[in-house]
Amino acid sequence: MSAAFPVTDSTFQQEVLNSEIPVLVDFWAPWCGPCRMVAPVVDEIAEQYSGRIKVVKLNTDDNHQVASTYEIQSIPTLMIFKSGAKVDKIVGAVPKATLATTLEKHL
Amino acid sequence: MSRGENKASQESLEAMIHFSEQYARKSETYFCVDPVVTAAVVEGLAKHKDELGSPLCPCRYYADKEAEVKVAYWNCPCVPMRERKECHCLLFLTPDNSFAGTQQVFERVEVSYHD
């Protein structure tokens, strides 16, 4: 069971933009190899920062509206949202330490 | 016959396995140390070949996949790979890449699709 729960075009506003705590969004696609490497790292982060950040994932194949709005190109792309705005972005499979360092800047 | 949820045809899969092994040798690159990564990418390439006629990179988001296939920039092997041996999908890795394994032979591992 993944700790990061799925969001869609229709739930993005409510779950991400309206969130009272910062949100980490994992933009992924089904047959993207590096997405499968980053997913467990994202799950670990979700557990480690439980209650301080919300961690969600969005399938770009099924949710064009959000993927286009945030100009997703290479995947995986991880984005951090705070108070309804995008505040940071990490592209590609990264080690947990890199993700944690980036995240800490926004807590 | 279907190979499973959201998977490519057997024919396209075999074609992409053959291509991947051949191109790794030709470009002197290696598959990822994690065979699941390689298997997922090859499945994605084969699925795009089934759906679009070309093996469009599965590690990008495209607003319009049909239009992207015609542009051809991200059809595997993509332009960054052909010009600079850069594969952000981690399919073809130069030996100095920390994710590179030692194999140029595709390992058949079962990779499932799930949300």
Short mmCIF file of C-alpha atoms in Angstrom, two decimals:
data_model
loop_
_atom_site.label_atom_id
_atom_site.label_comp_id
_atom_site.label_asym_id
_atom_site.label_seq_id
_atom_site.Cartn_x
_atom_site.Cartn_y
_atom_site.Cartn_z
CA MET A 1 0.00 0.00 0.00
CA SER A 2 1.43 3.29 -1.12
CA ALA A 3 1.64 6.13 1.40
CA ALA A 4 1.22 8.70 -1.37
CA PHE A 5 -2.43 8.78 -2.40
CA PRO A 6 -3.62 9.49 -5.95
CA VAL A 7 -5.08 12.83 -7.03
CA THR A 8 -6.73 13.65 -10.36
CA ASP A 9 -7.67 16.67 -12.48
CA SER A 10 -10.90 16.91 -10.52
CA THR A 11 -9.43 16.59 -7.01
CA PHE A 12 -6.22 18.60 -7.51
CA GLN A 13 -7.75 21.92 -6.44
CA GLN A 14 -9.17 20.50 -3.22
CA GLU A 15 -6.31 18.19 -2.22
CA VAL A 16 -3.30 20.23 -3.36
CA LEU A 17 -4.11 23.88 -3.93
CA ASN A 18 -6.49 24.22 -0.96
CA SER A 19 -4.28 22.23 1.43
CA GLU A 20 -3.38 23.93 4.68
CA ILE A 21 -0.04 22.13 4.87
CA PRO A 22 2.62 21.92 2.09
CA VAL A 23 2.01 19.24 -0.54
CA LEU A 24 4.53 17.09 -2.42
CA VAL A 25 3.15 15.95 -5.80
CA ASP A 26 4.75 13.03 -7.65
CA PHE A 27 3.94 13.34 -11.37
CA TRP A 28 4.34 9.85 -12.84
CA ALA A 29 3.30 7.61 -15.74
CA PRO A 30 2.69 3.84 -15.79
CA TRP A 31 5.68 2.72 -17.89
CA CYS A 32 8.20 5.32 -16.79
CA GLY A 33 11.06 3.29 -15.32
CA PRO A 34 12.63 5.99 -13.12
CA CYS A 35 9.15 6.75 -11.71
CA ARG A 36 9.24 3.27 -10.18
CA MET A 37 12.56 4.11 -8.53
CA VAL A 38 11.35 7.37 -7.05
CA ALA A 39 7.97 6.04 -5.79
CA PRO A 40 9.38 4.18 -2.74
CA VAL A 41 11.47 7.27 -1.87
CA VAL A 42 8.33 9.39 -2.00
CA ASP A 43 6.51 6.87 0.21
CA GLU A 44 9.33 7.00 2.77
CA ILE A 45 9.14 10.80 2.79
CA ALA A 46 5.38 10.59 3.30
CA GLU A 47 5.91 8.49 6.42
CA GLN A 48 8.81 10.51 7.74
CA TYR A 49 7.02 13.86 7.38
CA SER A 50 3.56 12.56 8.26
CA GLY A 51 1.36 15.40 9.56
CA ARG A 52 3.77 18.09 8.34
CA ILE A 53 3.29 17.61 4.62
CA LYS A 54 0.76 15.88 2.41
CA VAL A 55 2.15 13.53 -0.26
CA VAL A 56 0.14 12.73 -3.39
CA LYS A 57 0.74 11.30 -6.87
CA LEU A 58 -0.75 12.21 -10.24
CA ASN A 59 -0.80 9.92 -13.29
CA THR A 60 0.01 12.26 -16.20
CA ASP A 61 -1.44 9.84 -18.78
CA ASP A 62 -4.88 10.19 -17.20
CA ASN A 63 -4.77 13.80 -16.00
CA HIS A 64 -3.84 16.11 -18.85
CA GLN A 65 -5.29 19.27 -17.38
CA VAL A 66 -2.98 19.46 -14.36
CA ALA A 67 0.04 18.10 -16.26
CA SER A 68 -0.39 20.80 -18.93
CA THR A 69 -1.05 23.60 -16.46
CA TYR A 70 2.22 22.90 -14.65
CA GLU A 71 4.09 22.28 -17.92
CA ILE A 72 5.29 18.80 -17.02
CA GLN A 73 7.89 17.54 -19.48
CA SER A 74 10.31 14.93 -18.20
CA ILE A 75 8.92 12.47 -15.65
CA PRO A 76 9.20 11.73 -12.83
CA THR A 77 8.77 15.35 -11.75
CA LEU A 78 8.25 16.15 -8.10
CA MET A 79 6.65 19.48 -7.21
CA ILE A 80 6.14 21.17 -3.88
CA PHE A 81 3.06 23.33 -3.38
CA LYS A 82 2.50 25.74 -0.53
CA SER A 83 -0.62 27.84 0.02
CA GLY A 84 -1.89 27.02 -3.47
CA ALA A 85 1.32 27.92 -5.32
CA LYS A 86 4.15 25.87 -6.78
CA VAL A 87 7.30 26.66 -4.79
CA ASP A 88 9.81 24.06 -6.00
CA LYS A 89 10.46 21.34 -8.57
CA ILE A 90 12.76 18.32 -8.85
CA VAL A 91 13.08 16.46 -12.15
CA GLY A 92 14.23 12.85 -12.43
CA ALA A 93 14.92 10.07 -9.95
CA VAL A 94 16.72 11.56 -6.94
CA PRO A 95 18.03 10.09 -3.69
CA LYS A 96 15.94 10.55 -0.55
CA ALA A 97 18.47 13.01 0.94
CA THR A 98 18.10 15.37 -2.04
CA LEU A 99 14.34 15.33 -1.78
CA ALA A 100 14.42 15.83 2.00
CA THR A 101 16.81 18.80 1.68
CA THR A 102 14.57 20.48 -0.87
CA LEU A 103 11.50 19.80 1.23
CA GLU A 104 13.04 21.19 4.44
CA LYS A 105 13.42 24.59 2.76
CA HIS A 106 9.66 24.91 2.62
CA LEU A 107 8.62 23.67 6.05
CA MET B 1 -3.95 -12.38 -26.79
CA SER B 2 -3.66 -9.77 -24.06
CA ARG B 3 -0.56 -9.95 -21.87
CA GLY B 4 -2.26 -8.11 -19.00
CA GLU B 5 -3.59 -4.77 -17.90
CA ASN B 6 -2.23 -1.80 -19.81
CA LYS B 7 0.48 -3.88 -21.52
CA ALA B 8 1.81 -3.98 -25.08
CA SER B 9 1.32 -6.77 -27.65
CA GLN B 10 3.79 -9.65 -27.58
CA GLU B 11 4.94 -8.69 -31.08
CA SER B 12 5.83 -5.11 -30.18
CA LEU B 13 7.42 -6.19 -26.91
CA GLU B 14 9.73 -8.64 -28.70
CA ALA B 15 10.60 -5.97 -31.28
CA MET B 16 11.52 -3.46 -28.56
CA ILE B 17 13.55 -6.01 -26.58
CA HIS B 18 15.51 -6.78 -29.75
CA PHE B 19 15.99 -3.07 -30.49
CA SER B 20 17.10 -2.30 -26.91
CA GLU B 21 19.74 -5.03 -26.83
CA GLN B 22 21.04 -4.08 -30.24
CA TYR B 23 21.15 -0.34 -29.47
CA ALA B 24 22.87 -0.88 -26.09
CA ARG B 25 25.69 -2.75 -27.88
CA LYS B 26 25.91 -0.21 -30.68
CA SER B 27 25.99 2.80 -28.31
CA GLU B 28 28.22 1.02 -25.76
CA THR B 29 25.71 1.63 -23.00
CA TYR B 30 24.28 -0.68 -20.30
CA PHE B 31 20.90 -1.42 -18.81
CA CYS B 32 19.93 -0.17 -15.35
CA VAL B 33 21.14 -2.08 -12.31
CA ASP B 34 17.44 -2.50 -11.44
CA PRO B 35 15.90 -4.73 -14.17
CA VAL B 36 12.39 -3.49 -13.30
CA VAL B 37 13.31 -0.04 -14.62
CA THR B 38 14.47 -1.50 -17.94
CA ALA B 39 11.44 -3.79 -18.24
CA ALA B 40 8.99 -0.94 -17.53
CA VAL B 41 10.58 1.36 -20.11
CA VAL B 42 10.69 -1.35 -22.79
CA GLU B 43 7.01 -2.13 -22.06
CA GLY B 44 6.20 1.58 -22.42
CA LEU B 45 8.06 1.84 -25.72
CA ALA B 46 6.23 -1.25 -27.03
CA LYS B 47 2.87 0.12 -25.90
CA HIS B 48 3.51 3.41 -27.69
CA LYS B 49 4.53 1.44 -30.78
CA ASP B 50 1.17 -0.37 -30.64
CA GLU B 51 -0.86 2.78 -30.06
CA LEU B 52 1.03 5.37 -32.07
CA GLY B 53 3.16 3.44 -34.55
CA SER B 54 6.39 4.71 -33.00
CA PRO B 55 8.23 4.02 -29.73
CA LEU B 56 7.71 7.42 -28.13
CA CYS B 57 9.65 7.87 -24.85
CA PRO B 58 7.45 6.78 -21.91
CA CYS B 59 9.25 9.10 -19.48
CA ARG B 60 7.79 12.36 -20.77
CA TYR B 61 4.43 14.05 -20.61
CA TYR B 62 2.95 15.06 -23.98
CA ALA B 63 -0.15 17.16 -24.47
CA ASP B 64 -0.60 15.46 -27.86
CA LYS B 65 1.18 12.13 -28.40
CA GLU B 66 0.25 11.82 -32.10
CA ALA B 67 1.73 15.25 -32.86
CA GLU B 68 4.84 14.38 -30.83
CA VAL B 69 5.44 11.19 -32.84
CA LYS B 70 5.46 13.26 -36.04
CA VAL B 71 7.99 15.70 -34.57
CA ALA B 72 10.10 12.57 -33.84
CA TYR B 73 12.41 14.24 -31.31
CA TRP B 74 11.33 11.87 -28.49
CA ASN B 75 10.99 8.72 -30.60
CA CYS B 76 13.45 6.19 -29.15
CA PRO B 77 16.40 6.49 -29.57
CA CYS B 78 15.67 10.18 -28.97
CA VAL B 79 17.81 13.10 -30.14
CA PRO B 80 19.59 13.61 -26.75
CA MET B 81 20.50 9.91 -26.75
CA ARG B 82 21.78 9.90 -30.32
CA GLU B 83 23.72 13.12 -29.88
CA ARG B 84 24.97 12.95 -26.28
CA LYS B 85 24.06 9.49 -24.93
CA GLU B 86 21.58 11.07 -22.54
CA CYS B 87 18.66 8.82 -21.58
CA HIS B 88 16.62 10.29 -18.72
CA CYS B 89 14.49 7.13 -18.81
CA LEU B 90 17.53 5.16 -17.53
CA LEU B 91 17.26 2.61 -20.36
CA PHE B 92 20.66 3.20 -21.99
CA LEU B 93 23.30 4.18 -19.44
CA THR B 94 26.94 5.02 -19.95
CA PRO B 95 29.26 3.00 -17.64
CA ASP B 96 30.01 6.07 -15.48
CA ASN B 97 26.33 6.49 -14.57
CA SER B 98 25.66 5.44 -10.96
CA PHE B 99 22.51 3.57 -12.06
CA ALA B 100 24.32 1.57 -14.78
CA GLY B 101 24.51 -2.20 -14.48
CA THR B 102 26.76 -4.51 -16.48
CA GLN B 103 24.19 -6.08 -18.81
CA GLN B 104 23.33 -5.50 -22.45
CA VAL B 105 20.99 -8.48 -22.42
CA PHE B 106 17.38 -7.84 -21.44
CA GLU B 107 16.23 -9.60 -18.29
CA ARG B 108 12.62 -10.79 -18.42
CA VAL B 109 11.15 -9.75 -15.10
CA GLU B 110 7.45 -9.50 -14.41
CA VAL B 111 6.38 -5.89 -14.06
CA SER B 112 2.78 -5.13 -13.24
CA TYR B 113 0.74 -2.05 -13.87
CA HIS B 114 -0.86 -0.43 -10.87
CA ASP B 115 -2.11 3.00 -9.91
#
